[in-house]
Amino acid sequence: MSPAVLGLVTIIVGVGGCLGYFYLSNLFLDKVLFPARGPNAGRNINRANMVRPWLFLGPAIVALGLYLGYPVFETLRLSLTDRTQDDAFVGLANYQQMFAEPKFWEAMRNNMLWLIVVPAASTAFGLLAAQLTDRIKWGAFAKSLIFMPMAISFVGASVIFKLVYDARPAGNEQIGILNAVWMQFDGGFGSILFLKVVPVLILAAFAAIVAYVGWLLLRPILDGKDNIVLKALRAFSGLVSLYIAVIALRNILDIIGMDFPYGQPQTWLTLPFYNNFFLMVVLIWIQTGFAMVILSAALRGIPEETVEAAIVDGANPFQIFFKIKVPQIMPTIVVVWTTITLVVLKVFDIVFAMTNGQWETQVLANYMYDKLFRANDWGVGSASAIIIMLLVSPILIWNVVQARKEMR
Amino acid sequence: MDNIAGRKSGLSWAVNLSVVVLVLLWLFPTVGLLVSSFRTADQIAASGWWKALFPSEQVVQLRTGGAEAATQEGELWVVKGNLLEEAEDGPETGTEITRFGVSSKAVDAYAVGEVASFTKDTKTFTMDAEGNYRFTSTKELKKRGQRVFITATLPPEFTLANYDQVLLSGNSNDSMTKAFLNTLTVTIPATIIPIVIAAFAAYALAWMEFPGRALLIAAVVGLLVVPLQLALIPLLKLHLNIGIGKGYLGVWLAHTGFGLPLAIYLLRNYMSGLPRDIIENAKVDGATDFQIFTKIILPLSFPALASFAIFQFLWTWNDLLVAKVFLIDSTGNTTVMTNQIVELLGTRGGNWEILATAAFVSISVPLLVFFAMQRYLVRGLLAGSVK
């Protein structure tokens, strides 16, 4: 049977089956099992209404349980067994083997980099784009163009950016835009301005913001109002932010001291460490539109009185933005941040299509794919999947807590 | 919002300019791919795509007339004519030629009007800016004419040949036609089935009272986040054990399972916001839950259904991982477009004309859906993440 016919049949059978199931099971419940007549009519109606929700939920619960619930436990079990020894229980041996592999730590390091850079950059660009496009007449049009990459697959985006990063030998015409721009730099005044001064300023601003956030996190500890868990959490995240700020400052020194290979076309994707950032650009390019759409809606939801009051009090536009608007949309920023974090943790296609983890660009999801389907090592592959699960679980718990709060 | 208090920002030109820069930056990579898909391999290799949009100085190879066009003048065989008029698909007549050359090693050796003499001075060639040339040789000419390279400023030139190659040629390596149909076959059932299942579940979670409801909603919120990477091996094992194996049925089921949490979450949020009166009135009038659902709730929930349908469509169309694990077997007959492109990246990494065209074929459908139904997409995003 041709796949198209098969597809059509499946749609009819699937959809028809679902509708038929819901209709017939309801009919059976109302007419046969608990008919709403005779001496027990009242009791029957109540009973039917007790059963009905489960009829409606049945297929969904089965599908969710089988396709998302069961695999979590099965993967956990697989990560503790060895396939080559007839699924014998081997304890944490798979994890030990994984932790001994440098490639795993490379993937962890890169994933952490992705986790910091991509959500931060996407949210920042999104906020900037939202704030700017809300002020101009053709804002809706501009928004839809920035939003457009959302529709493009990660694989498509990878091809698009491979063309951007393409390199030809020196002396040939460069067809990748990045190298074409790069070849314009010759070590003169413009090069120093764009390759030293501007990056240093950006990094310095980044370091300042991160350090400030760290300070905001650490300061309340001195007041001593929070309980011990919250204090520990604050201390941890505050220290992490300060550490990131220190790394940024160290990179400033690196940039100042660096000798750029002017006039040499660069194969951007094979430059160790920096190639990670060239891959991240792809995801930032895709996710900025998402952040912009959500944050723009949040910005519009800000009560106008607060902004008016600030203007009357003589606040300048920057003060209005950072002290009036941003604090009010902070919950939305957190939601955007966590949503992008989830995407980052699962990022697979971009790395798979562009470098396949070579040149020190491995990430966890691709590492797992390598283990599962190339090395055929289900134990270590499952163990790395569990690591991904552990990394998302704080967000999972936070989401569930938020949802429960809302329902009350 | 600055003009609320009667003050207009003086920086509006700066805002406009920044947005223009931002939009161009975001658009530039995609446009590069689009432009490249309309250029030939030679054009792509010769110059950056951004130069293709403007008239540019190019070198074109043409030929003089051959032996049959030659006349004898004393000891010389002479060919006269106009290069541009004789060439079948060369530059248009009237193009101004600036330089020419007779060897591929020095394609712009002579200015027009100069006389090139070559092959141990047995041949001479000269031409003017309009392409009128005079070619002489002391020996009898060969059947094919002399190769001439001309330098001229030519208007941008585009071709549909790449699309022909990728869509219609039937070349099994480059062809996207099969992959396109396969992708459609995966996408449509994988979009519709979860909607049906989720709609019923969402109704129950939004409008029915039963013990454990809050727990189930919390579970759905939790499952929203579970990475599908965890599900690959257990489910593949399950599919192989129960005989589904690798194929369309498996990938439909997998997409259904993975799409359900978002579908239930979005639809429940929307349905619980519908006015209670309508539903209670219907109940008083004797409607069953099934009737209320199909006749009232479903039509009213159309915007939410559309939002999720777009999400699921984009996600299944753009997916690589699920298709690779649950669908594509060793024969490769069921390959989807994303996988086909990754393979092209491997086998034809340097052939940008094929790659760009294939990638553009694959992203054109989501882009169409995106621009046509952007409203619903935005609404769905907002319902899914802003609380």
PDB file of C-alpha atoms in Angstrom, chain B residues 164-273:
ATOM      1  CA  ASP B 164      14.004  21.460 -11.594  1.00  0.00           C
ATOM      2  CA  GLN B 165      16.907  19.256 -10.485  1.00  0.00           C
ATOM      3  CA  VAL B 166      15.669  18.892  -6.914  1.00  0.00           C
ATOM      4  CA  LEU B 167      11.949  18.437  -7.575  1.00  0.00           C
ATOM      5  CA  LEU B 168      11.528  16.995 -11.048  1.00  0.00           C
ATOM      6  CA  SER B 169      14.719  15.281 -12.153  1.00  0.00           C
ATOM      7  CA  GLY B 170      13.984  11.994 -10.388  1.00  0.00           C
ATOM      8  CA  ASN B 171      17.675  11.684  -9.506  1.00  0.00           C
ATOM      9  CA  SER B 172      17.360   9.546  -6.401  1.00  0.00           C
ATOM     10  CA  ASN B 173      20.208  11.249  -4.559  1.00  0.00           C
ATOM     11  CA  ASP B 174      19.017  14.798  -4.939  1.00  0.00           C
ATOM     12  CA  SER B 175      15.290  14.275  -5.276  1.00  0.00           C
ATOM     13  CA  MET B 176      13.165  15.830  -2.591  1.00  0.00           C
ATOM     14  CA  THR B 177       9.861  14.748  -4.109  1.00  0.00           C
ATOM     15  CA  LYS B 178       9.685  11.442  -2.291  1.00  0.00           C
ATOM     16  CA  ALA B 179      10.923  12.939   0.950  1.00  0.00           C
ATOM     17  CA  PHE B 180       8.341  15.722   0.575  1.00  0.00           C
ATOM     18  CA  LEU B 181       5.487  13.219   0.244  1.00  0.00           C
ATOM     19  CA  ASN B 182       6.840  11.145   3.122  1.00  0.00           C
ATOM     20  CA  THR B 183       7.013  14.223   5.319  1.00  0.00           C
ATOM     21  CA  LEU B 184       3.396  15.031   4.481  1.00  0.00           C
ATOM     22  CA  THR B 185       2.415  11.451   5.276  1.00  0.00           C
ATOM     23  CA  VAL B 186       4.065  11.737   8.678  1.00  0.00           C
ATOM     24  CA  THR B 187       2.764  15.185   9.442  1.00  0.00           C
ATOM     25  CA  ILE B 188      -0.949  15.094   8.748  1.00  0.00           C
ATOM     26  CA  PRO B 189      -2.047  12.142  10.904  1.00  0.00           C
ATOM     27  CA  ALA B 190       0.491  13.153  13.560  1.00  0.00           C
ATOM     28  CA  THR B 191      -1.234  16.540  13.740  1.00  0.00           C
ATOM     29  CA  ILE B 192      -4.867  15.451  13.675  1.00  0.00           C
ATOM     30  CA  ILE B 193      -4.903  12.439  16.005  1.00  0.00           C
ATOM     31  CA  PRO B 194      -3.462  14.155  19.100  1.00  0.00           C
ATOM     32  CA  ILE B 195      -5.960  16.991  18.670  1.00  0.00           C
ATOM     33  CA  VAL B 196      -8.924  14.613  18.873  1.00  0.00           C
ATOM     34  CA  ILE B 197      -7.606  12.752  21.890  1.00  0.00           C
ATOM     35  CA  ALA B 198      -6.485  15.912  23.655  1.00  0.00           C
ATOM     36  CA  ALA B 199      -9.753  17.746  23.084  1.00  0.00           C
ATOM     37  CA  PHE B 200     -11.757  15.123  24.985  1.00  0.00           C
ATOM     38  CA  ALA B 201      -9.223  14.950  27.791  1.00  0.00           C
ATOM     39  CA  ALA B 202      -9.044  18.725  28.041  1.00  0.00           C
ATOM     40  CA  TYR B 203     -12.836  18.951  28.309  1.00  0.00           C
ATOM     41  CA  ALA B 204     -12.851  16.445  31.137  1.00  0.00           C
ATOM     42  CA  LEU B 205     -10.080  18.310  32.942  1.00  0.00           C
ATOM     43  CA  ALA B 206     -11.753  21.668  32.461  1.00  0.00           C
ATOM     44  CA  TRP B 207     -15.442  20.970  33.061  1.00  0.00           C
ATOM     45  CA  MET B 208     -15.957  17.690  34.877  1.00  0.00           C
ATOM     46  CA  GLU B 209     -15.700  17.140  38.601  1.00  0.00           C
ATOM     47  CA  PHE B 210     -13.925  13.997  39.688  1.00  0.00           C
ATOM     48  CA  PRO B 211     -11.354  12.979  42.293  1.00  0.00           C
ATOM     49  CA  GLY B 212      -7.753  13.282  41.167  1.00  0.00           C
ATOM     50  CA  ARG B 213      -8.386  16.060  38.670  1.00  0.00           C
ATOM     51  CA  ALA B 214      -5.833  18.440  40.168  1.00  0.00           C
ATOM     52  CA  LEU B 215      -3.287  15.664  40.293  1.00  0.00           C
ATOM     53  CA  LEU B 216      -3.802  14.877  36.604  1.00  0.00           C
ATOM     54  CA  ILE B 217      -3.422  18.511  35.603  1.00  0.00           C
ATOM     55  CA  ALA B 218      -0.199  18.683  37.574  1.00  0.00           C
ATOM     56  CA  ALA B 219       0.971  15.506  35.858  1.00  0.00           C
ATOM     57  CA  VAL B 220       0.285  17.017  32.432  1.00  0.00           C
ATOM     58  CA  VAL B 221       2.245  20.140  33.370  1.00  0.00           C
ATOM     59  CA  GLY B 222       5.090  17.933  34.529  1.00  0.00           C
ATOM     60  CA  LEU B 223       5.070  15.824  31.365  1.00  0.00           C
ATOM     61  CA  LEU B 224       5.280  18.998  29.264  1.00  0.00           C
ATOM     62  CA  VAL B 225       8.899  19.185  30.300  1.00  0.00           C
ATOM     63  CA  VAL B 226      10.017  15.558  30.060  1.00  0.00           C
ATOM     64  CA  PRO B 227      12.672  15.368  27.339  1.00  0.00           C
ATOM     65  CA  LEU B 228      11.639  13.023  24.568  1.00  0.00           C
ATOM     66  CA  GLN B 229      15.213  11.738  24.485  1.00  0.00           C
ATOM     67  CA  LEU B 230      14.260   9.536  27.408  1.00  0.00           C
ATOM     68  CA  ALA B 231      11.581   7.849  25.382  1.00  0.00           C
ATOM     69  CA  LEU B 232      13.660   6.777  22.406  1.00  0.00           C
ATOM     70  CA  ILE B 233      15.085   3.429  23.460  1.00  0.00           C
ATOM     71  CA  PRO B 234      12.188   2.149  25.599  1.00  0.00           C
ATOM     72  CA  LEU B 235       9.673   2.960  22.894  1.00  0.00           C
ATOM     73  CA  LEU B 236      11.748   1.620  20.062  1.00  0.00           C
ATOM     74  CA  LYS B 237      12.065  -1.610  22.044  1.00  0.00           C
ATOM     75  CA  LEU B 238       8.319  -1.594  22.657  1.00  0.00           C
ATOM     76  CA  HIS B 239       7.551  -1.010  18.979  1.00  0.00           C
ATOM     77  CA  LEU B 240       9.870  -3.794  17.904  1.00  0.00           C
ATOM     78  CA  ASN B 241       8.378  -6.161  20.478  1.00  0.00           C
ATOM     79  CA  ILE B 242       4.738  -5.606  19.557  1.00  0.00           C
ATOM     80  CA  GLY B 243       5.470  -5.813  15.843  1.00  0.00           C
ATOM     81  CA  ILE B 244       5.023  -2.192  14.734  1.00  0.00           C
ATOM     82  CA  GLY B 245       8.728  -1.953  14.031  1.00  0.00           C
ATOM     83  CA  LYS B 246      10.072   1.104  12.283  1.00  0.00           C
ATOM     84  CA  GLY B 247       7.462   2.763  10.130  1.00  0.00           C
ATOM     85  CA  TYR B 248       4.710   5.301   9.777  1.00  0.00           C
ATOM     86  CA  LEU B 249       2.473   3.810  12.451  1.00  0.00           C
ATOM     87  CA  GLY B 250       5.282   4.021  14.989  1.00  0.00           C
ATOM     88  CA  VAL B 251       6.142   7.605  14.164  1.00  0.00           C
ATOM     89  CA  TRP B 252       2.463   8.664  14.258  1.00  0.00           C
ATOM     90  CA  LEU B 253       2.023   7.101  17.673  1.00  0.00           C
ATOM     91  CA  ALA B 254       5.251   8.639  18.949  1.00  0.00           C
ATOM     92  CA  HIS B 255       4.334  12.128  17.735  1.00  0.00           C
ATOM     93  CA  THR B 256       0.877  11.696  19.251  1.00  0.00           C
ATOM     94  CA  GLY B 257       2.346  10.788  22.630  1.00  0.00           C
ATOM     95  CA  PHE B 258       4.915  13.567  22.605  1.00  0.00           C
ATOM     96  CA  GLY B 259       2.428  16.199  21.437  1.00  0.00           C
ATOM     97  CA  LEU B 260      -0.342  15.359  23.914  1.00  0.00           C
ATOM     98  CA  PRO B 261       0.884  17.248  27.012  1.00  0.00           C
ATOM     99  CA  LEU B 262       1.055  20.563  25.173  1.00  0.00           C
ATOM    100  CA  ALA B 263      -2.250  19.882  23.434  1.00  0.00           C
ATOM    101  CA  ILE B 264      -4.071  19.058  26.661  1.00  0.00           C
ATOM    102  CA  TYR B 265      -2.475  21.977  28.465  1.00  0.00           C
ATOM    103  CA  LEU B 266      -3.339  24.549  25.798  1.00  0.00           C
ATOM    104  CA  LEU B 267      -6.868  23.269  25.220  1.00  0.00           C
ATOM    105  CA  ARG B 268      -7.676  22.943  28.920  1.00  0.00           C
ATOM    106  CA  ASN B 269      -6.522  26.495  29.585  1.00  0.00           C
ATOM    107  CA  TYR B 270      -8.701  27.743  26.776  1.00  0.00           C
ATOM    108  CA  MET B 271     -11.766  25.634  27.548  1.00  0.00           C
ATOM    109  CA  SER B 272     -11.793  26.483  31.238  1.00  0.00           C
ATOM    110  CA  GLY B 273     -12.018  30.130  30.216  1.00  0.00           C
TER     111      GLY B 273
END
